[in-house]
Coordinates of C-alpha atoms in Angstrom, one line a residue:
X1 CA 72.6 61.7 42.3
X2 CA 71.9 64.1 39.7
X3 CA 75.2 65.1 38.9
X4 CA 76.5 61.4 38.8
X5 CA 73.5 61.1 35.9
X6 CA 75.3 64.2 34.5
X7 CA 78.2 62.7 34.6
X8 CA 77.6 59.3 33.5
X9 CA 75.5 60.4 30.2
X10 CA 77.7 62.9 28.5
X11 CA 81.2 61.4 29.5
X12 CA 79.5 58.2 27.8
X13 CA 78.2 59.8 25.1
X14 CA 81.7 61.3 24.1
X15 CA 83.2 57.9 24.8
X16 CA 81.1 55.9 23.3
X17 CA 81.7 58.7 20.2
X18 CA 85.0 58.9 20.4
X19 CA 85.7 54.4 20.3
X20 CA 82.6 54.8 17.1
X21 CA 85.2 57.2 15.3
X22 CA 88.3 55.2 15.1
X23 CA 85.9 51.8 14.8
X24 CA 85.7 50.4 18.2
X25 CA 82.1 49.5 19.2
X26 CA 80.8 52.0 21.4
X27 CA 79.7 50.0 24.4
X28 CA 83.9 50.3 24.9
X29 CA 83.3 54.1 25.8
X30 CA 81.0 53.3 28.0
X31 CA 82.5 50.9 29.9
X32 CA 85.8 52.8 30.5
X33 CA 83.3 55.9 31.5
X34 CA 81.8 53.7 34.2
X35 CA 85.6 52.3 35.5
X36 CA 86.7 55.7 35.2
X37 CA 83.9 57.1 37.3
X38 CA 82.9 53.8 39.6
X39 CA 84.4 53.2 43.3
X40 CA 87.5 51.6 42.2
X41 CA 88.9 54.8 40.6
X42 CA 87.5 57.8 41.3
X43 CA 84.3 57.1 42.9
X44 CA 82.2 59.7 41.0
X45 CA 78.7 57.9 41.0
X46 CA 76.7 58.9 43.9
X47 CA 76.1 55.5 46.2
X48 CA 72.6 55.9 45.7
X49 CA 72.8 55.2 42.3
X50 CA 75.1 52.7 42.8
X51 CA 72.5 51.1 45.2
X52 CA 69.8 50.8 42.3
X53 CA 72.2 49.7 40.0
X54 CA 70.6 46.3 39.1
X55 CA 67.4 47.6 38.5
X56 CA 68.1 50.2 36.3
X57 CA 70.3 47.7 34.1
X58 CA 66.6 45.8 34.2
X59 CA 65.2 48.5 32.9
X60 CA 67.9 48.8 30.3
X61 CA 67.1 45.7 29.1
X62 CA 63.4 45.9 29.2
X63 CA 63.6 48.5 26.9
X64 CA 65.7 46.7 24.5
X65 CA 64.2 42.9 25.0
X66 CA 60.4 44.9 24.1
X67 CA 61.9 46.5 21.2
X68 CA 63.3 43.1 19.9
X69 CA 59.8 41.3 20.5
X70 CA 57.7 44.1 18.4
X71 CA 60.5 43.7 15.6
X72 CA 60.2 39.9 15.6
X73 CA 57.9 37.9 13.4
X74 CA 56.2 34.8 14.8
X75 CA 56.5 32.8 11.3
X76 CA 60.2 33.9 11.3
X77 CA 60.9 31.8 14.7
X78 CA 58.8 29.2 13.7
X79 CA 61.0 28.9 10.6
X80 CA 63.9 29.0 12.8
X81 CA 62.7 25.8 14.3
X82 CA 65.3 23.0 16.2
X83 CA 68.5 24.6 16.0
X84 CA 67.3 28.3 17.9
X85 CA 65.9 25.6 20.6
X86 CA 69.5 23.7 20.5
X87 CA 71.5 27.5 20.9
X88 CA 69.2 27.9 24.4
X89 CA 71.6 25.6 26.2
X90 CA 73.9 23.5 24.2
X91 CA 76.6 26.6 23.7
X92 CA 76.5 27.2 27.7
X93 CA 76.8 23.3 28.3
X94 CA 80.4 23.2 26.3
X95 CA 81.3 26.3 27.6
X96 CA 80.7 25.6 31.1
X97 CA 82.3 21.8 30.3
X98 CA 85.2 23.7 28.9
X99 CA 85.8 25.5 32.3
X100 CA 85.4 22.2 34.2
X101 CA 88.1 20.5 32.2
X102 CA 90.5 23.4 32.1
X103 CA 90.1 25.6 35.2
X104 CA 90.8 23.5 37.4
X105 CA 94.6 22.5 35.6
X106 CA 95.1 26.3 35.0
X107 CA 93.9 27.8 38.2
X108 CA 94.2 24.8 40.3
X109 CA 90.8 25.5 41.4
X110 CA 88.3 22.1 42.5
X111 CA 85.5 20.7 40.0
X112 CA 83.0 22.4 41.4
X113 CA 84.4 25.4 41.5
X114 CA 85.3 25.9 37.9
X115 CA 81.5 24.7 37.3
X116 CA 80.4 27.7 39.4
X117 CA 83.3 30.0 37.6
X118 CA 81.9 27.9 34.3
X119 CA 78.0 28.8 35.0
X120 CA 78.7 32.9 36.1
X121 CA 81.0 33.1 32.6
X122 CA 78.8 31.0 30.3
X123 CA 75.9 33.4 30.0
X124 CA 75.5 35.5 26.8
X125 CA 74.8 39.0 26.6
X126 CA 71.5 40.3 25.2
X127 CA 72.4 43.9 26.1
X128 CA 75.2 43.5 23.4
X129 CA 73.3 41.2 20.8
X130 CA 70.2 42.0 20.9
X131 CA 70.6 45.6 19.5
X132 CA 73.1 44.6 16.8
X133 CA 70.6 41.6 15.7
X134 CA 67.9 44.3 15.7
X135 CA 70.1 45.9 13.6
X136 CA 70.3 43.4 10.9
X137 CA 67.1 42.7 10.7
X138 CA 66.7 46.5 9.7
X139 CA 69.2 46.0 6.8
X140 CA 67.9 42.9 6.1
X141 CA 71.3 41.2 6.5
X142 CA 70.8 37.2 7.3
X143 CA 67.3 37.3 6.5
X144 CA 67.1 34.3 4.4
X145 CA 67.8 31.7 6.7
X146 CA 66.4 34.1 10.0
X147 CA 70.0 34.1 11.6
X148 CA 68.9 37.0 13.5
X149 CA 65.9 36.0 14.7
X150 CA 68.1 32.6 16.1
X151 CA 70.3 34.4 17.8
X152 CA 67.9 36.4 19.4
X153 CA 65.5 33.2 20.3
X154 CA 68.5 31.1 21.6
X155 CA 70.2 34.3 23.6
X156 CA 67.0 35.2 25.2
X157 CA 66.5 31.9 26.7
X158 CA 70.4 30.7 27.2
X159 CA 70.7 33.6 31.0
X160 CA 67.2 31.8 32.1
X161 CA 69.2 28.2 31.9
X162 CA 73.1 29.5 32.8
X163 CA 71.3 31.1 36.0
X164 CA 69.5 28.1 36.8
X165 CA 73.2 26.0 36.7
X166 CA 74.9 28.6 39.0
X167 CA 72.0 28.2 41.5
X168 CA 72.3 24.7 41.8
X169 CA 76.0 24.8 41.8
X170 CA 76.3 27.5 44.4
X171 CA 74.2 25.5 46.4
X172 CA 75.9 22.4 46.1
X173 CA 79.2 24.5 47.0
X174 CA 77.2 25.3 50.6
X175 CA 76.6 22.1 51.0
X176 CA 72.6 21.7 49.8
X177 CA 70.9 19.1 48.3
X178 CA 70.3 20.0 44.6
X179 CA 66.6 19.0 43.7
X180 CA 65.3 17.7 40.3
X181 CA 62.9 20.4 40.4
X182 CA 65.2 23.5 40.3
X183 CA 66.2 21.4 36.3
X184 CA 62.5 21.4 35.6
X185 CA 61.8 25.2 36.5
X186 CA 64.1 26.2 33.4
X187 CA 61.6 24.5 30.5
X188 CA 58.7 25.2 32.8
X189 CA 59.5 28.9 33.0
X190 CA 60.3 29.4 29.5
X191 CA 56.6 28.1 28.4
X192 CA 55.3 29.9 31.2
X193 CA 56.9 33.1 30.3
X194 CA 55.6 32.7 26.9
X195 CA 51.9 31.8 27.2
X196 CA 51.8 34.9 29.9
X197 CA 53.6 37.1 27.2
X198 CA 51.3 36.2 24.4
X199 CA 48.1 36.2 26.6
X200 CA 49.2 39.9 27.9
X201 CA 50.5 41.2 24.5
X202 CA 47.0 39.7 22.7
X203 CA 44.7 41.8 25.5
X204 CA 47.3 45.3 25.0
X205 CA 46.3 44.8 21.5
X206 CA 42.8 44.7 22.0
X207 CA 42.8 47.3 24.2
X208 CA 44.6 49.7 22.0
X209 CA 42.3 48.7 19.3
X210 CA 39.1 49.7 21.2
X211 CA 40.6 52.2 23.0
X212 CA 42.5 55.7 21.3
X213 CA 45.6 56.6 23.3
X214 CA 48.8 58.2 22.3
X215 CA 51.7 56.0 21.2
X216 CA 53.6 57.4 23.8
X217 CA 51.2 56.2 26.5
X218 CA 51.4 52.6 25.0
X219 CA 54.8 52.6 25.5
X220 CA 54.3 53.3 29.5
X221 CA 51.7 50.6 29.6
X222 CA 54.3 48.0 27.9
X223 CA 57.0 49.3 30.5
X224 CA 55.1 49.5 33.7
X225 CA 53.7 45.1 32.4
X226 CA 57.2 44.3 32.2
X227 CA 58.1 46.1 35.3
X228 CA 55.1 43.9 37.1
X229 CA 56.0 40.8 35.9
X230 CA 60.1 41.4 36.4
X231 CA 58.7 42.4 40.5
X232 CA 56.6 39.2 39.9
X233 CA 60.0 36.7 39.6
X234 CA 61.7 38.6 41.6
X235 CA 59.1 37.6 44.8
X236 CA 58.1 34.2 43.9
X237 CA 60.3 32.5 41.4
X238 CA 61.0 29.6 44.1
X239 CA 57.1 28.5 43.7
X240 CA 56.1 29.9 40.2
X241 CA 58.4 29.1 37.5
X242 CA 58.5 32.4 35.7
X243 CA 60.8 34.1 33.3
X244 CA 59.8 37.9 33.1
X245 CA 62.5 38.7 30.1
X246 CA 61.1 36.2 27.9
X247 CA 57.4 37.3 28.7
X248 CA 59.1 40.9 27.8
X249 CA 59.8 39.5 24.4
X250 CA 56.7 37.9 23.8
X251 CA 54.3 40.1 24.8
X252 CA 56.6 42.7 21.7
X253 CA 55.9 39.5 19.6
X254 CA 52.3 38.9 20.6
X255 CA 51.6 42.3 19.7
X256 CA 53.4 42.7 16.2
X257 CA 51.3 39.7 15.5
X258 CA 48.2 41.2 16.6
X259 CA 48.7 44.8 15.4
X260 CA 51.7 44.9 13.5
X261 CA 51.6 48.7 12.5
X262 CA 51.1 50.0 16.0
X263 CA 54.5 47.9 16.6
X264 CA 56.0 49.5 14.2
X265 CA 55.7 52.7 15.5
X266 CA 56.1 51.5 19.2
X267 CA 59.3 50.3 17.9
X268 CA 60.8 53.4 17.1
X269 CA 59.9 54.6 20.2
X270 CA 61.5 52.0 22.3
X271 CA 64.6 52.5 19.7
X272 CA 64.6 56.0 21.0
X273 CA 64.7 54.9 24.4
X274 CA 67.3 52.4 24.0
X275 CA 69.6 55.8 23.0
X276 CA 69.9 57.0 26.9
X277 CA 68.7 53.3 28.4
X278 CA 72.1 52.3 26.4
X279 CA 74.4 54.4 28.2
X280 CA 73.2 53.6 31.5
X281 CA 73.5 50.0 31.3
X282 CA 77.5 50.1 29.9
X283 CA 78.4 52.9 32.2
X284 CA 76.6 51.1 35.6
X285 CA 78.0 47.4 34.2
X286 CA 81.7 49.5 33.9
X287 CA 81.0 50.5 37.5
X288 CA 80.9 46.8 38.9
X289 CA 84.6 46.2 37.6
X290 CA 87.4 46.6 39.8
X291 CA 90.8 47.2 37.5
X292 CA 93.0 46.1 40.1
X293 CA 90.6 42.6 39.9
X294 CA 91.7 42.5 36.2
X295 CA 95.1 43.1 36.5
X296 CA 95.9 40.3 39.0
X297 CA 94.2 37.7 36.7
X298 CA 97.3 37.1 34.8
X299 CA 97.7 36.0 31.8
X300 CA 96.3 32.1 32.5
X301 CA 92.9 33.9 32.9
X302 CA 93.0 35.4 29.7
X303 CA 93.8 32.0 28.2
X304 CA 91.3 30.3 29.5
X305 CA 88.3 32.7 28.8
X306 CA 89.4 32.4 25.0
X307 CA 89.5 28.9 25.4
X308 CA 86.4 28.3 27.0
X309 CA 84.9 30.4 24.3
X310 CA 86.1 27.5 21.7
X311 CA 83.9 25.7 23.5
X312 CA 81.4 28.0 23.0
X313 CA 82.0 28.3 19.6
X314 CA 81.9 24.5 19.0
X315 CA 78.9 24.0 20.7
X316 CA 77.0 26.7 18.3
X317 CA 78.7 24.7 15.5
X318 CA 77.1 21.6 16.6
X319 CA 73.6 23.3 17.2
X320 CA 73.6 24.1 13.2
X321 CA 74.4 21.1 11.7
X322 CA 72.4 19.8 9.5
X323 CA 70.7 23.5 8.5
X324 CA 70.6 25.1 5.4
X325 CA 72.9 27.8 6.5
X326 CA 76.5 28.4 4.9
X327 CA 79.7 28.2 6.4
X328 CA 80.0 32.1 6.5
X329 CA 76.0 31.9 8.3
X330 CA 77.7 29.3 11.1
X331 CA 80.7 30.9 11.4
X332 CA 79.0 34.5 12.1
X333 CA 76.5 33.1 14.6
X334 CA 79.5 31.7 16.3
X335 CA 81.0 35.1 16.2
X336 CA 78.0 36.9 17.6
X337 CA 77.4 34.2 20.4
X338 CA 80.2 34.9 22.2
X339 CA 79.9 38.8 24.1
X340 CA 79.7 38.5 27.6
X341 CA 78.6 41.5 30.0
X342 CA 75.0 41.8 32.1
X343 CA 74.9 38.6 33.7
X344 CA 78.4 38.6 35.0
X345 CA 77.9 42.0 36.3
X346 CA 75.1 40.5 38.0
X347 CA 76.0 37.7 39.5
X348 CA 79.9 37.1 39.0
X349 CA 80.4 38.9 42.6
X350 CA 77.7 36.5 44.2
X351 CA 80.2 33.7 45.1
X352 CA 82.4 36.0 46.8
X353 CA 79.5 37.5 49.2
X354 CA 78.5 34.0 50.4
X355 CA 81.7 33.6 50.9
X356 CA 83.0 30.5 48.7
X357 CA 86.4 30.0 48.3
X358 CA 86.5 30.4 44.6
X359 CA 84.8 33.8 45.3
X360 CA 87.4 36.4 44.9
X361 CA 88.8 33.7 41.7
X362 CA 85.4 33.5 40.2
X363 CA 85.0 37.7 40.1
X364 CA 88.2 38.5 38.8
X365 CA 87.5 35.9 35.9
X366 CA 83.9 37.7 35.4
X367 CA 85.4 41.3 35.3
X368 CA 88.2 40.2 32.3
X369 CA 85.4 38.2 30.2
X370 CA 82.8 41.5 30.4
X371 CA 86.3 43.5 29.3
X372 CA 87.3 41.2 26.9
X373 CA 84.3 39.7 25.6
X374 CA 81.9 42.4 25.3
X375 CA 84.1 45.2 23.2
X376 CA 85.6 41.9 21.0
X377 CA 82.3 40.1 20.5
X378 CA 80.7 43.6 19.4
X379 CA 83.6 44.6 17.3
X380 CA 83.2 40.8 16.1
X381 CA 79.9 41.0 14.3
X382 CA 80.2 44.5 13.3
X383 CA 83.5 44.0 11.6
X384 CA 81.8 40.1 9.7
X385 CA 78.4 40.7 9.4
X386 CA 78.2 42.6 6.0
X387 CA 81.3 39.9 4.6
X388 CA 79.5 36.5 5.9
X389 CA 76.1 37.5 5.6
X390 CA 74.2 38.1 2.5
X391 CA 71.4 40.6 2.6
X392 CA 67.6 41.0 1.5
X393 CA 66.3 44.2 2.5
X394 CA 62.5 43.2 1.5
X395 CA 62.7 40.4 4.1

């Protein structure tokens, strides 16, 4: 195993270098480094590793979801307002209405299963926006009208609801009764994720306060909370409607709020933490795609993905009518809503194992959105954010 760490960390550090050189977003290098070293080429990651894969992406995004929350303001998302609750679920609806109304024509798949191929692609990725919305928030880029901060509301939120589709599709697909109640567990565990991440994040902060402990200790506290809560969903999600990510976040925000120099320097410690948790997460999502999947998509595949992300993009459009943003602001939240990576590692080869028809149809369409998505969407707001976007650095 410790070899395959070896491996996996410097041959995606040079690759993620090398892509940053000649202006490719780095997360390319890393995803090539974990094709190039996963089973389907030359099966260089020990199996152990392999085995744990999920949770260490988890972790990977703990990290990064904690260091969002202690950079975000509460008045911020309260500014925000309507349109960051509108981004939670109307760009996943279009897309996964997109897929419904196409897939079946180009793939001459059923209805329901381009709503299941709809609800594994139609999932953003936080591991991709997250750290470049932190990242304009720290150049103060879209600060006027808190486009980062919507992003970063609306992506956390918009896996909790795409996950919540694919269950009930899947299990309409086996031939189960859908229940009204699985549709009220998504608003259910949003608030409840949120009033447990406050309440958690207020008591950290009065601890800390009372109590003198390194900085690096508070970090461990934050991690080993989210790792409770993320074992918490895990084990009873079916009778507690929970969301652990979001109560990530909000226990970040709760404490800015509460202590907002202490998260300021827990934030640069998470930052440094995100430098190896980064290349883990890329390089173990690269694993999960098999290259000979991608090839035999054919070209209608790619198609469709691009169209489907019209969809997307329209439904973003519509979430922002009516704002104060410009035409450059909409057009560059459009931009940044469409990478696609974690939850289609995650759940794109589900169909397959419970053996659905649409399986094998329904992977292969996951694995070409993370490779197409994910370096294009990246290399999207990099490339428009300093041309669309006007900045404030003392916002």
């Amino acid at each position: 195993m410790l070899i395959s760490i070896a491996l996996m960390m410097l041959l995606g550090m040079v690759m993620g270098g090398i892509c940053k050189k000649i202006h490719i977003p780095s997360l390319t290098g890393m995803l090539l480094t974990g094709i190039i070293l996963g089973p389907y080429v030359f099966n260089l990651i020990d199996e152990s590793l392999l085995n744990i894969s999920t949770e260490l992406r988890k972790i990977a995004l703990i990290i990064i979801l904690t260091r969002a929350g202690l950079s975000l303001d509460l008045n911020d998302l309260k500014e925000v307002g309507r349109p960051a609750i509108f981004m939670c679920f109307v760009p996943a609806c279009f897309e996964m209405i997109g897929m419904v109304i196409l897939a079946p024509k180009m793939l001459g798949i059923s209805l329901l299963d381009a709503a299941i191929m709809g609800a594994v692609v139609g999932a953003v990725s936080p591991a991709v926006i997250v750290p470049k919305m932190i990242k304009l928030m720290e150049e103060g880029y879209g600060m006027e009208h808190r486009i980062p901060q919507l992003i970063l509301a609306g992506a956390s939120v918009d896996d909790v609801f795409v996950i919540v589709m694919f269950t009930a599709f899947t299990g309409l697909a086996k031939g189960e009764r859908v229940s009204i109640q699985s549709f009220i567990h998504i608003p259910l565990s949003i608030v409840v994720g949120i009033l447990i991440g406050f309440f958690t994040g207020s008591m950290l902060a009065k601890y800390f306060e009372k109590i003198h402990i390194r900085d690096t200790a508070k970090v461990i506290i934050l991690l080993c909370m989210a790792f409770i809560f993320v074992t918490v969903e895990d084990k009873f999600s079916v009778r507690i409607p929970f969301s652990a990510m979001i109560s990530v976040m909000a226990i970040g925000i709760s404490m800015k709020r509460k202590r907002t120099a202490v998260a300021k320097r827990l934030s640069l410690k998470f930052n440094k933490l995100w430098v190896a948790a980064e290349i883990i997460l890329f390089v173990l999502v690269g694993a999960t795609v098999d290259i000979t999947d991608a090839g035999t998509a054919g070209f209608r595949s790619i198609i469709l993905l691009f169209w489907v992300l019209a969809f997307r993009m329209l439904g973003v459009f519509l979430c922002l009518l009516k704002t104060v943003l410009t035409w450059k602001e909409r057009l560059f939240c459009m931009i940044a809503y469409c990478p696609k990576a974690t939850v289609q590692a995650a759940i794109g080869g589900v169909p397959l194992a419970m053996g659905l028809s649409c399986g094998n149809m329904v992977l292969t369409v996951a694995v070409v959105a993370i490779l197409l998505t994910a370096p294009l969407g990246a290399f999207g707001i990099e490339a428009s954010y300093k041309r669309l976007l006007n900045t404030n650095l003392q916002n």
